[in-house]
Amino acid sequence: MILVTGGLGMIGAHTARALADLGHQVVVTAHQRAEVPSFLAGRVTVEALDVTDRGAFLALADRHEISDIVHLAGSIPGDDPVAYFRTDMAGLLNALDAARTWAVRRFAVASSIGVYIGRPEIPWHEELPLPAAHLPHLIVAFKKAVEPLVTHALQGTGVQPVLLRIGSTWGPLMDPESPFNPIPPYVSAVLRGEEPPPLHADDGGDTCYAPDAGRAIALLMTAPSLRHDTYNVSSGRPFTYREVADALEAQVRPGGGGAHPYLDISRLTEDTGFKPEFDIAAAVADYVAWRSANSR
């Protein structure tokens, strides 16, 4: 059985669905979010868990035989950065304790495209040395710190770390007014019949539709072997907001600049066979269909 912490969040839920689609038993943890997405109903076991509670975390093994862990649980920073770091560090350390105690096969953890900030090369690939650079958000700072913490904590244990450098992911279950990605708010405004917030047509960069991100993570967790510890998870191609607008125009009203960083996913494709199922047009069409029946 594969454990997905934060498994009712956007990336976690799509990872759990992809694992179930591959025939695996899945247990997901949830803390503040209790509503199970329709595509997971009856397909996974849901455990209410505050991942900062070490005893409760380790007690999962009393009820489930867990072979692998995907640690995606995390919080949103408030005004106190130390409180945020303390909360997410406690969850990470408890997940690592569980991985070591249960002797799982693989331990995957969410890192971020943001670890590459400061590199001028395009696209960003896993062999690039990570620069010391000012980071724009506490979440990115924490995820960059996660990588050496996880690899050192698991060294010599037989548990394989899998560092997931996840690109700019969006899709079903994301907050429709998310401040972290402009696509859902743009779609929301159009669906309400309002003028969407202005975006520069030729801006853009990296993007990954959530079902593709979940499937990529599932393939990394279930591949017979992995040659690396670090993988970019995204679409492997840049996009522009012009493409989003054109795709949305085709859905809502049918008939009617420079290079940007993005993630190289050659390593992911070579080791798992992953290829995105959704280009921008297909992703927008799927998302509009999802939003017609779901608030998130």
Short mmCIF file of C-alpha atoms in Angstrom, two decimals:
data_model
loop_
_atom_site.label_atom_id
_atom_site.label_comp_id
_atom_site.label_asym_id
_atom_site.label_seq_id
_atom_site.Cartn_x
_atom_site.Cartn_y
_atom_site.Cartn_z
CA MET A 1 0.00 0.00 0.00
CA ILE A 2 1.29 3.46 -0.90
CA LEU A 3 0.83 6.36 1.52
CA VAL A 4 0.19 9.85 0.14
CA THR A 5 0.27 12.57 2.79
CA GLY A 6 -1.78 15.60 1.87
CA GLY A 7 -3.66 13.25 -0.39
CA LEU A 8 -6.80 15.37 -0.67
CA GLY A 9 -4.88 18.41 -1.91
CA MET A 10 -4.57 19.12 -5.60
CA ILE A 11 -1.34 17.30 -6.42
CA GLY A 12 -1.89 14.65 -3.75
CA ALA A 13 -5.37 13.73 -4.97
CA HIS A 14 -4.26 13.42 -8.59
CA THR A 15 -1.28 11.33 -7.48
CA ALA A 16 -3.58 9.05 -5.50
CA ARG A 17 -5.91 8.70 -8.49
CA ALA A 18 -3.02 7.82 -10.80
CA LEU A 19 -1.72 5.22 -8.34
CA ALA A 20 -5.19 3.68 -8.07
CA ASP A 21 -5.47 3.69 -11.87
CA LEU A 22 -2.25 1.66 -11.93
CA GLY A 23 -3.85 -0.92 -9.65
CA HIS A 24 -2.23 0.02 -6.35
CA GLN A 25 -3.87 0.29 -2.94
CA VAL A 26 -3.58 3.82 -1.62
CA VAL A 27 -4.06 5.45 1.76
CA VAL A 28 -4.21 9.24 1.86
CA THR A 29 -3.95 11.51 4.86
CA ALA A 30 -6.03 14.63 5.32
CA HIS A 31 -5.99 17.23 8.07
CA GLN A 32 -7.96 20.39 7.36
CA ARG A 33 -9.60 19.26 4.11
CA ALA A 34 -12.19 16.53 4.60
CA GLU A 35 -14.12 16.47 1.31
CA VAL A 36 -13.08 13.55 -0.88
CA PRO A 37 -12.97 14.44 -4.60
CA SER A 38 -15.49 12.55 -6.71
CA PHE A 39 -12.71 10.85 -8.69
CA LEU A 40 -11.31 9.34 -5.46
CA ALA A 41 -14.57 8.31 -3.78
CA GLY A 42 -14.44 4.63 -2.86
CA ARG A 43 -11.01 4.18 -4.44
CA VAL A 44 -8.66 5.11 -1.58
CA THR A 45 -8.55 4.83 2.19
CA VAL A 46 -8.66 8.20 3.94
CA GLU A 47 -6.95 8.71 7.32
CA ALA A 48 -7.47 11.89 9.32
CA LEU A 49 -3.95 12.86 10.40
CA ASP A 50 -2.04 15.88 11.59
CA VAL A 51 1.39 14.99 10.21
CA THR A 52 3.05 17.00 13.00
CA ASP A 53 1.80 14.36 15.49
CA ARG A 54 4.62 11.79 15.44
CA GLY A 55 2.79 9.15 17.45
CA ALA A 56 -0.31 9.32 15.27
CA PHE A 57 1.83 9.22 12.14
CA LEU A 58 3.73 6.10 13.19
CA ALA A 59 0.47 4.46 14.33
CA LEU A 60 -0.65 4.30 10.69
CA ALA A 61 1.46 1.15 10.43
CA ASP A 62 -0.84 -0.51 12.98
CA ARG A 63 -3.65 -0.33 10.41
CA HIS A 64 -1.88 -0.45 7.06
CA GLU A 65 1.08 -2.25 5.51
CA ILE A 66 2.78 0.69 3.84
CA SER A 67 5.44 0.02 1.21
CA ASP A 68 6.14 3.55 -0.10
CA ILE A 69 5.52 7.15 0.98
CA VAL A 70 4.74 10.24 -1.09
CA HIS A 71 5.02 13.20 1.28
CA LEU A 72 3.02 16.11 -0.12
CA ALA A 73 1.42 17.49 3.05
CA GLY A 74 2.26 21.11 3.73
CA SER A 75 0.88 24.32 5.16
CA ILE A 76 0.47 27.89 3.93
CA PRO A 77 2.72 30.45 5.67
CA GLY A 78 1.17 33.09 7.84
CA ASP A 79 2.81 36.17 9.31
CA ASP A 80 5.38 34.20 11.32
CA PRO A 81 7.96 32.45 9.10
CA VAL A 82 9.42 30.51 12.04
CA ALA A 83 6.01 29.03 12.87
CA TYR A 84 5.61 27.94 9.24
CA PHE A 85 9.05 26.35 9.12
CA ARG A 86 8.45 24.63 12.46
CA THR A 87 5.14 23.12 11.31
CA ASP A 88 6.34 21.83 7.95
CA MET A 89 9.66 20.64 9.35
CA ALA A 90 7.84 18.62 12.03
CA GLY A 91 5.71 16.98 9.35
CA LEU A 92 8.74 16.20 7.21
CA LEU A 93 10.74 14.71 10.08
CA ASN A 94 7.82 12.55 11.16
CA ALA A 95 7.40 11.30 7.59
CA LEU A 96 11.12 10.49 7.46
CA ASP A 97 10.88 8.71 10.82
CA ALA A 98 8.04 6.62 9.41
CA ALA A 99 9.98 5.80 6.24
CA ARG A 100 12.98 4.62 8.26
CA THR A 101 10.93 2.75 10.88
CA TRP A 102 8.77 0.97 8.31
CA ALA A 103 11.71 0.36 5.93
CA VAL A 104 9.71 1.51 2.93
CA ARG A 105 11.06 1.14 -0.59
CA ARG A 106 10.80 4.77 -1.77
CA PHE A 107 10.20 8.11 -0.09
CA ALA A 108 9.14 10.88 -2.45
CA VAL A 109 8.92 14.49 -1.32
CA ALA A 110 7.74 17.67 -3.01
CA SER A 111 10.49 20.05 -4.00
CA SER A 112 9.90 22.91 -6.45
CA ILE A 113 10.83 24.46 -9.76
CA GLY A 114 11.86 27.40 -7.60
CA VAL A 115 15.10 25.68 -6.58
CA TYR A 116 16.52 26.70 -9.98
CA ILE A 117 15.92 30.42 -9.51
CA GLY A 118 19.12 32.22 -10.47
CA ARG A 119 20.14 29.84 -13.25
CA PRO A 120 20.19 31.53 -16.68
CA GLU A 121 20.09 28.31 -18.71
CA ILE A 122 16.88 27.24 -20.45
CA PRO A 123 15.47 24.68 -19.95
CA TRP A 124 16.29 23.87 -16.34
CA HIS A 125 17.56 20.30 -15.90
CA GLU A 126 18.48 18.27 -12.84
CA GLU A 127 22.26 18.40 -13.32
CA LEU A 128 22.42 22.19 -12.86
CA PRO A 129 24.15 23.24 -9.62
CA LEU A 130 21.62 25.07 -7.47
CA PRO A 131 22.66 28.69 -6.89
CA ALA A 132 22.52 30.71 -3.71
CA ALA A 133 19.82 33.19 -4.67
CA HIS A 134 17.09 35.28 -3.10
CA LEU A 135 13.90 33.21 -3.15
CA PRO A 136 10.51 34.83 -3.65
CA HIS A 137 8.47 32.84 -1.14
CA LEU A 138 8.82 30.93 2.13
CA ILE A 139 7.42 27.79 0.51
CA VAL A 140 10.17 27.77 -2.12
CA ALA A 141 12.80 28.36 0.56
CA PHE A 142 11.56 25.40 2.59
CA LYS A 143 11.36 23.08 -0.39
CA LYS A 144 14.90 23.95 -1.42
CA ALA A 145 16.08 23.06 2.10
CA VAL A 146 14.10 19.81 2.02
CA GLU A 147 16.32 18.22 -0.63
CA PRO A 148 19.58 17.80 1.35
CA LEU A 149 17.66 17.05 4.54
CA VAL A 150 15.87 14.11 2.93
CA THR A 151 18.88 12.65 1.14
CA HIS A 152 21.01 12.80 4.30
CA ALA A 153 18.25 11.42 6.53
CA LEU A 154 17.79 8.38 4.28
CA GLN A 155 21.44 7.75 3.49
CA GLY A 156 22.39 4.17 4.32
CA THR A 157 18.84 3.12 5.21
CA GLY A 158 17.94 1.32 1.98
CA VAL A 159 15.05 3.76 1.45
CA GLN A 160 15.38 5.49 -1.93
CA PRO A 161 14.71 9.24 -1.83
CA VAL A 162 12.83 10.72 -4.78
CA LEU A 163 13.06 14.51 -4.92
CA LEU A 164 10.18 15.87 -6.98
CA ARG A 165 11.04 19.22 -8.54
CA ILE A 166 7.47 20.03 -9.44
CA GLY A 167 6.70 22.70 -12.01
CA SER A 168 3.94 25.30 -12.00
CA THR A 169 0.98 22.97 -11.53
CA TRP A 170 -2.69 23.90 -11.89
CA GLY A 171 -6.02 22.19 -12.52
CA PRO A 172 -8.96 20.56 -10.76
CA LEU A 173 -9.00 21.12 -6.96
CA MET A 174 -6.85 24.26 -7.15
CA ASP A 175 -8.32 27.36 -5.53
CA PRO A 176 -10.15 29.08 -8.43
CA GLU A 177 -8.80 32.40 -7.19
CA SER A 178 -5.33 31.10 -6.37
CA PRO A 179 -2.61 33.73 -5.91
CA PHE A 180 0.01 31.17 -6.93
CA ASN A 181 -1.06 30.60 -10.53
CA PRO A 182 -2.87 33.09 -12.79
CA ILE A 183 -4.62 30.52 -14.97
CA PRO A 184 -7.51 29.49 -12.65
CA PRO A 185 -8.45 33.12 -11.79
CA TYR A 186 -8.31 33.97 -15.50
CA VAL A 187 -10.64 31.07 -16.31
CA SER A 188 -12.92 31.99 -13.41
CA ALA A 189 -13.37 35.53 -14.65
CA VAL A 190 -14.20 34.39 -18.18
CA LEU A 191 -16.70 31.82 -16.90
CA ARG A 192 -18.41 34.57 -14.86
CA GLY A 193 -18.63 36.71 -17.98
CA GLU A 194 -16.19 39.25 -16.56
CA GLU A 195 -13.12 40.83 -18.05
CA PRO A 196 -10.20 38.63 -16.89
CA PRO A 197 -7.17 40.17 -15.20
CA PRO A 198 -4.70 41.36 -17.84
CA LEU A 199 -1.81 39.05 -18.69
CA HIS A 200 1.00 39.71 -21.14
CA ALA A 201 0.25 37.44 -24.09
CA ASP A 202 3.86 36.41 -24.69
CA ASP A 203 4.68 35.81 -21.03
CA GLY A 204 4.42 32.33 -19.59
CA GLY A 205 7.00 29.65 -18.94
CA ASP A 206 6.55 26.32 -17.21
CA THR A 207 3.18 24.73 -16.54
CA CYS A 208 1.86 21.26 -15.76
CA TYR A 209 -1.76 20.15 -15.62
CA ALA A 210 -2.48 18.45 -12.29
CA PRO A 211 -3.57 15.04 -13.70
CA ASP A 212 -0.27 14.86 -15.61
CA ALA A 213 1.72 15.81 -12.50
CA GLY A 214 -0.05 13.12 -10.48
CA ARG A 215 0.58 10.49 -13.15
CA ALA A 216 4.27 11.41 -13.36
CA ILE A 217 4.66 11.02 -9.59
CA ALA A 218 2.78 7.71 -9.66
CA LEU A 219 5.08 6.39 -12.38
CA LEU A 220 8.13 7.40 -10.34
CA MET A 221 6.76 5.56 -7.33
CA THR A 222 5.96 2.37 -9.24
CA ALA A 223 8.80 2.09 -11.77
CA PRO A 224 10.80 -1.12 -11.21
CA SER A 225 13.97 0.92 -10.77
CA LEU A 226 15.08 4.54 -10.84
CA ARG A 227 18.55 5.67 -11.88
CA HIS A 228 18.36 9.00 -10.07
CA ASP A 229 17.13 10.58 -6.86
CA THR A 230 15.98 13.86 -8.42
CA TYR A 231 13.35 14.35 -11.13
CA ASN A 232 11.72 17.35 -12.75
CA VAL A 233 7.95 16.90 -12.88
CA SER A 234 6.18 19.06 -15.46
CA SER A 235 5.07 19.19 -19.10
CA GLY A 236 8.58 19.60 -20.52
CA ARG A 237 7.65 22.52 -22.74
CA PRO A 238 7.06 26.25 -22.24
CA PHE A 239 3.69 27.91 -22.75
CA THR A 240 2.40 31.44 -23.21
CA TYR A 241 -0.71 33.09 -21.85
CA ARG A 242 -1.75 33.68 -25.45
CA GLU A 243 -2.17 29.88 -25.77
CA VAL A 244 -4.33 29.83 -22.65
CA ALA A 245 -6.51 32.67 -23.89
CA ASP A 246 -6.90 31.08 -27.33
CA ALA A 247 -7.81 27.70 -25.83
CA LEU A 248 -10.31 29.31 -23.47
CA GLU A 249 -11.83 31.31 -26.32
CA ALA A 250 -12.35 28.08 -28.23
CA GLN A 251 -14.16 26.55 -25.24
CA VAL A 252 -16.31 29.46 -24.16
CA ARG A 253 -16.92 31.08 -27.55
CA PRO A 254 -16.23 28.40 -30.17
CA GLY A 255 -15.63 29.80 -33.63
CA GLY A 256 -14.58 32.93 -32.45
CA GLY A 257 8.34 37.93 -25.78
CA GLY A 258 11.36 36.36 -24.84
CA ALA A 259 12.41 32.92 -23.63
CA HIS A 260 10.95 31.78 -20.32
CA PRO A 261 12.33 29.12 -17.95
CA TYR A 262 10.77 25.68 -17.98
CA LEU A 263 11.69 22.21 -16.79
CA ASP A 264 13.45 19.58 -18.88
CA ILE A 265 11.72 16.23 -18.21
CA SER A 266 14.02 13.98 -20.25
CA ARG A 267 15.11 12.11 -17.11
CA LEU A 268 11.50 11.50 -16.06
CA THR A 269 10.57 10.26 -19.54
CA GLU A 270 13.61 8.01 -19.87
CA ASP A 271 13.09 6.31 -16.50
CA THR A 272 9.29 5.99 -16.49
CA GLY A 273 8.06 6.49 -20.05
CA PHE A 274 6.03 9.51 -18.94
CA LYS A 275 4.61 11.78 -21.62
CA PRO A 276 2.07 14.49 -20.82
CA GLU A 277 -1.46 13.68 -21.89
CA PHE A 278 -2.57 17.32 -21.79
CA ASP A 279 -1.31 20.19 -23.90
CA ILE A 280 -2.62 23.67 -23.08
CA ALA A 281 -5.74 23.31 -25.24
CA ALA A 282 -6.64 19.90 -23.79
CA ALA A 283 -5.91 21.09 -20.24
CA VAL A 284 -8.12 24.17 -20.58
CA ALA A 285 -10.94 22.09 -22.09
CA ASP A 286 -10.73 19.55 -19.27
CA TYR A 287 -10.57 22.26 -16.61
CA VAL A 288 -13.59 24.14 -17.99
CA ALA A 289 -15.54 20.87 -18.01
CA TRP A 290 -14.47 20.19 -14.42
CA ARG A 291 -15.47 23.67 -13.26
CA SER A 292 -18.94 23.28 -14.77
CA ALA A 293 -19.71 20.61 -12.16
CA ASN A 294 -17.28 21.34 -9.32
CA SER A 295 -16.59 24.46 -7.27
CA ARG A 296 -12.86 23.70 -7.17
#
